[in-house]
Amino acid sequence: MTSPEPLHSRAIDSGKIERIAISTGGGDAPGLNAVIRAATRAAHRRGWEVIGIRDGFNGIMAPEEYPAGGTITLTESAVRGIGHLGGTILGTTNRGNPTRFPITDSNGSVRYEDRSVELLDRLGDLGVQALISVGGDGSLGIAHHLCETAANTNHAVQIIGVPKTIDNDLDKTTSTFGFDTAVSFASESIDRLFTTAESHGRIMVVEVMGRYAGWIAVSAGIASGAHAILIPEIPYDLEWVAQTIRTRDASGAKYSVVVVAEGAAPIGGEMTVLEHVEGAAKRLGGVGEKVAAALGQLTGKETRTVVLGHLLRGGSPTAFDRLLGLRFGAAAIRAIEEGRTGIMVALAPPTVEYVPLIEATHRQKLVPLDSDTMLTGRDLGICFGDQLP
Ligand code: F6P
């Protein structure tokens, strides 16, 4: 008996492509518009039409919410001059997952429905033969589920994932666009805090995003020369950080800069959650304030907290992220042309390759503690909250 052919290698007759759709889901990231621009232009060169779905899949799942239409025809002029813009011209959402759609019953209880078949039907009604789903782990998980549903229900639609997130926590791709922009901004912000920290002899605690991974904190913190960096991968004991600060004080450096990833947690403790959201990932935030208060108590020093938050997601993509977005968008179109489905475009320097969606969404990519970046941080004398530097 032969085993079924894996989804990602199944050939689909791409000679039949006339129209494709693009959706951007999850938190926005600088570089999304570059993907939209490159995919649209590359598709037009092949004679394909392109439509953009508004707000993830909401534009086709709830078209009644869009008086001007839940989809946009992506013409040449619609994508002109957007490559350097932050955000996404299509809009995005991290609510209303169509594979686990929350329905509130009359008694107020919430149940979840899988609306994948309905979504695939709607794509069929729109005459779409291929979908490019640009997103993070959540959106790519949805793309994988849609792909399996399409195969099981004979919906002839190719599904290609494009990885995006400032958090850089997606497996099977060296990097995601948005990350470089976030690190550059965080790094510049931390640089600025040094002079005010030194002038006042204070501890400045900077909280950065990154969800359950410490990529942004580690990269920006080391690049800027922070004195301590706390990340989710290393449960912390603030006594080590306080001791590092006391040692600096004793040597005449009366100020310290501490970078805290929003997902960092003390040994034996929990992450700091701002809000639990029904049907969506919980919102993290607030650990910076806690760390600052505790360090103030432990060292007797004045402390201040800065939360960079969504500033890390806004603004223009760096040249690296722009180029990566353009490369991913064009590679997605080549994948469609080759008849592929169930794959994600991935960066494998110096090239871009295709990996099965299932592998990309299998597990989160955390900061390896033995990576040369971490070893560099340790060699520089940075405290990571688990020992004295
Ligand atoms: O995944 C990107 C990200 O910016 C995380 O770093 C952060 O935890 C989360 O999204 C914030 O989401 P929201 O925009 O819903 O507040």
Short mmCIF file of N, CA and C and ligand atoms in Angstrom, two decimals, residues 27-28 94-95 164-167 169 209-211 216 262 282-284 310 313, ligand 1:
data_model
loop_
_atom_site.label_atom_id
_atom_site.label_comp_id
_atom_site.label_asym_id
_atom_site.label_seq_id
_atom_site.Cartn_x
_atom_site.Cartn_y
_atom_site.Cartn_z
N GLY A 27 -1.23 40.14 14.10
CA GLY A 27 -0.70 41.49 14.33
C GLY A 27 0.04 41.98 13.10
N ASP A 28 -0.08 43.27 12.79
CA ASP A 28 0.63 43.77 11.61
C ASP A 28 2.13 43.77 11.86
N ASN A 94 -6.64 39.83 14.73
CA ASN A 94 -6.29 38.56 15.38
C ASN A 94 -7.49 37.97 16.10
N ARG A 95 -8.68 38.34 15.63
CA ARG A 95 -9.92 37.76 16.15
C ARG A 95 -10.63 36.98 15.04
N LYS A 164 5.22 36.09 8.76
CA LYS A 164 5.37 37.47 9.20
C LYS A 164 5.30 37.52 10.71
N THR A 165 6.17 38.23 11.35
CA THR A 165 5.99 38.60 12.75
C THR A 165 7.20 39.36 13.24
N ILE A 166 6.95 40.37 14.04
CA ILE A 166 8.09 41.09 14.63
C ILE A 166 8.78 40.19 15.66
N ASP A 167 8.06 39.16 16.15
CA ASP A 167 8.59 38.34 17.25
C ASP A 167 9.71 37.38 16.80
N ASP A 169 9.50 34.36 15.96
CA ASP A 169 9.38 33.08 16.67
C ASP A 169 8.86 31.95 15.79
N MET A 209 8.14 43.97 23.19
CA MET A 209 7.25 42.86 22.80
C MET A 209 8.07 41.63 22.41
N GLY A 210 7.38 40.60 21.94
CA GLY A 210 8.06 39.38 21.51
C GLY A 210 7.30 38.13 21.91
N ARG A 211 6.19 38.35 22.62
CA ARG A 211 5.35 37.24 23.08
C ARG A 211 6.15 36.22 23.89
N ILE A 216 13.58 39.82 20.30
CA ILE A 216 13.72 41.28 20.20
C ILE A 216 14.56 41.78 21.37
N GLU A 262 8.40 41.06 27.18
CA GLU A 262 7.07 41.03 27.81
C GLU A 262 6.72 39.65 28.37
N LYS A 282 -3.73 35.51 24.69
CA LYS A 282 -3.79 36.47 25.78
C LYS A 282 -2.81 37.61 25.53
N ARG A 283 -3.17 38.78 26.03
CA ARG A 283 -2.31 39.95 25.86
C ARG A 283 -1.31 40.01 26.99
N LEU A 284 -0.04 40.03 26.64
CA LEU A 284 1.01 40.13 27.65
C LEU A 284 1.36 41.60 27.87
N HIS A 310 3.55 48.88 20.92
CA HIS A 310 3.21 48.87 19.49
C HIS A 310 4.08 49.80 18.65
N ARG A 313 5.94 47.93 16.16
CA ARG A 313 5.25 47.40 14.98
C ARG A 313 4.96 48.47 13.94
O1 F6P B 1 2.90 38.91 17.70
C1 F6P B 1 3.19 40.26 17.57
C2 F6P B 1 2.84 41.02 18.83
O2 F6P B 1 3.19 42.37 18.63
C3 F6P B 1 3.45 40.46 20.11
O3 F6P B 1 4.80 40.83 20.26
C4 F6P B 1 2.52 41.05 21.13
O4 F6P B 1 2.49 40.25 22.31
C5 F6P B 1 1.19 41.01 20.45
O5 F6P B 1 1.44 40.96 19.06
C6 F6P B 1 0.33 42.22 20.74
O6 F6P B 1 -0.89 42.03 20.11
P1 F6P B 1 -2.02 43.14 20.04
O7 F6P B 1 -1.72 44.01 18.85
O8 F6P B 1 -3.27 42.36 19.88
O9 F6P B 1 -1.98 43.93 21.32
#
